[in-house]
Short mmCIF file of C-alpha atoms in Angstrom, two decimals:
data_model
loop_
_atom_site.label_atom_id
_atom_site.label_comp_id
_atom_site.label_asym_id
_atom_site.label_seq_id
_atom_site.Cartn_x
_atom_site.Cartn_y
_atom_site.Cartn_z
CA UNK T 1 31.85 26.17 1.30
CA UNK T 2 34.89 24.36 3.26
CA UNK T 3 37.57 21.66 0.99
CA UNK T 4 38.65 20.64 4.89
CA UNK T 5 35.11 19.49 4.86
CA UNK T 6 34.87 17.48 2.97
CA UNK T 7 38.64 15.71 2.59
CA UNK T 8 37.64 15.29 6.41
CA UNK T 9 34.46 13.71 5.50
CA UNK T 10 35.78 10.89 2.82
CA UNK T 11 37.49 8.04 4.69
CA UNK T 12 34.68 7.36 6.49
CA UNK T 13 33.28 7.90 3.61
CA UNK T 14 35.05 5.87 1.99
CA UNK T 15 35.48 2.84 4.59
CA UNK T 16 31.04 2.52 5.03
CA UNK T 17 31.49 1.51 0.20
CA UNK T 18 34.32 -0.60 1.07
CA UNK T 19 32.82 -2.65 3.62
CA UNK T 20 29.30 -2.92 2.04
CA UNK T 21 29.18 -1.61 -1.02
CA UNK T 22 26.73 0.05 -2.47
CA UNK T 23 23.84 -1.53 0.28
CA UNK T 24 25.88 1.42 2.26
CA UNK T 25 22.83 3.19 1.16
CA UNK T 26 20.33 1.35 2.62
CA UNK T 27 22.14 -1.34 5.72
CA UNK T 28 21.08 -0.48 9.06
CA UNK T 29 23.60 0.38 11.27
CA UNK T 30 25.73 -2.56 12.36
CA UNK T 31 26.63 -3.03 15.88
CA UNK T 32 30.01 -5.40 14.76
CA UNK T 33 31.36 -2.35 12.26
CA UNK T 34 34.33 0.33 13.25
CA UNK T 35 33.47 3.53 14.19
CA UNK T 36 34.95 4.95 11.26
CA UNK T 37 32.25 2.43 8.93
CA UNK T 38 28.97 3.82 11.48
CA UNK T 39 30.28 7.45 10.83
CA UNK T 40 30.46 7.21 7.44
CA UNK T 41 27.13 5.29 7.72
CA UNK T 42 25.39 8.49 9.97
CA UNK T 43 27.63 11.50 7.20
CA UNK T 44 25.96 9.11 4.17
CA UNK T 45 22.40 9.33 5.47
CA UNK T 46 22.18 13.00 6.39
CA UNK T 47 24.20 13.52 2.76
CA UNK T 48 20.37 11.69 1.54
CA UNK T 49 18.33 13.72 3.42
CA UNK T 50 17.21 15.56 0.91
CA UNK T 51 15.41 13.84 -1.48
CA UNK T 52 16.40 16.72 -4.65
CA UNK T 53 20.82 15.13 -3.40
CA UNK T 54 19.77 11.96 -3.27
CA UNK T 55 20.43 9.98 -6.73
CA UNK T 56 23.98 12.31 -6.83
CA UNK T 57 24.77 10.51 -3.86
CA UNK T 58 23.91 6.95 -4.98
CA UNK T 59 25.03 7.10 -8.31
CA UNK T 60 28.54 8.96 -6.86
CA UNK T 61 29.25 5.96 -4.00
CA UNK T 62 27.25 2.97 -5.92
CA UNK T 63 30.59 2.97 -8.84
CA UNK T 64 33.06 3.91 -5.94
CA UNK T 65 31.48 0.84 -4.39
CA UNK T 66 32.02 -1.60 -8.32
CA UNK T 67 35.65 -0.35 -8.05
CA UNK T 68 37.09 0.68 -4.62
CA UNK T 69 40.31 1.70 -5.54
CA UNK T 70 39.96 3.67 -8.96
CA UNK T 71 40.96 7.09 -7.63
CA UNK T 72 38.69 7.85 -10.57
CA UNK T 73 35.34 6.61 -8.51
CA UNK T 74 36.09 8.15 -5.49
CA UNK T 75 36.64 11.08 -6.86
CA UNK T 76 33.94 11.21 -8.42
CA UNK T 77 32.58 11.06 -4.88
CA UNK T 78 34.06 13.35 -3.43
CA UNK T 79 32.94 15.95 -6.03
CA UNK T 80 29.59 15.17 -5.56
CA UNK T 81 29.86 16.00 -1.82
CA UNK T 82 31.60 19.24 -3.01
CA UNK T 83 28.90 20.19 -5.29
CA UNK T 84 26.04 18.58 -2.39
CA UNK T 85 27.32 21.23 0.44
CA UNK T 86 28.71 24.12 -2.06
CA UNK T 87 24.06 24.83 -2.54
CA UNK T 88 23.72 24.29 1.17
CA UNK T 89 25.80 25.55 3.66
CA UNK T 90 23.00 24.10 7.09
CA UNK T 91 23.85 20.55 5.63
CA UNK T 92 27.36 21.48 5.73
CA UNK T 93 27.56 22.19 8.41
CA UNK T 94 25.62 19.91 10.57
CA UNK T 95 27.81 17.78 8.87
CA UNK T 96 30.19 19.31 11.51
CA UNK T 97 28.55 19.72 14.16
CA UNK T 98 28.97 15.55 12.72
CA UNK T 99 32.53 15.31 12.36
CA UNK T 100 33.00 17.21 16.36
CA UNK T 101 30.74 14.02 17.81
CA UNK T 102 32.52 11.25 16.67
CA UNK T 103 35.44 9.68 17.89
CA UNK T 104 37.34 8.78 14.90
CA UNK T 105 40.17 10.06 14.71
CA UNK T 106 43.64 8.47 12.62
CA UNK T 107 42.93 7.87 8.74
CA UNK T 108 45.38 7.44 5.88
CA UNK T 109 44.55 6.53 2.10
CA UNK T 110 46.60 5.82 -1.14
CA UNK T 111 48.05 1.65 -1.83
CA UNK T 112 49.08 0.03 2.04
CA UNK T 113 48.51 3.20 4.53
CA UNK T 114 47.43 2.28 8.12
CA UNK T 115 46.00 4.17 10.45
CA UNK T 116 44.54 3.73 13.92
CA UNK T 117 43.53 4.87 16.77
CA UNK T 118 45.56 1.49 19.40
CA UNK T 119 47.50 -1.21 18.07
CA UNK T 120 48.56 -4.40 20.77
CA UNK T 121 50.58 -5.94 16.90
CA UNK T 122 52.86 -5.43 14.94
CA UNK T 123 51.26 -3.44 11.42
CA UNK T 124 53.19 -4.15 8.17
CA UNK T 125 53.42 -3.12 4.81
CA UNK T 126 56.09 -4.06 3.28
CA UNK T 127 57.69 -6.98 1.12
CA UNK T 128 59.26 -9.85 2.99
CA UNK T 129 59.56 -7.65 5.58
CA UNK T 130 61.37 -9.83 8.32
CA UNK T 131 59.16 -9.20 12.05
CA UNK T 132 60.49 -10.22 15.16
CA UNK T 133 59.17 -10.07 18.41
#
């Protein structure tokens, strides 16, 4: 199992859970969603396709949805995905293909992180910032 696959999946999965909470498990693709959220939804749908694995992923997503800033819940989802991928090499291959076909390039994690693929304005994450244009 390639740990970088799990690392590559986490930003999109977290974005999908952040956008929709536990409803991400049943919510249809939202036309207004950004590409990262849509990719997260597709990744989750593929992870949940196996009936035996679905409950483990669902619990981890629901826990993360209840406390998005809790690194322990983020880690729990990551751990469940890692276990699932170690058990199913075909799934890991499918997910690599899905990620490779994605246009999502920017990713950021942690407090005040910013990731953009295009920005036409100002991005500030500092306290008491003075911004002049």
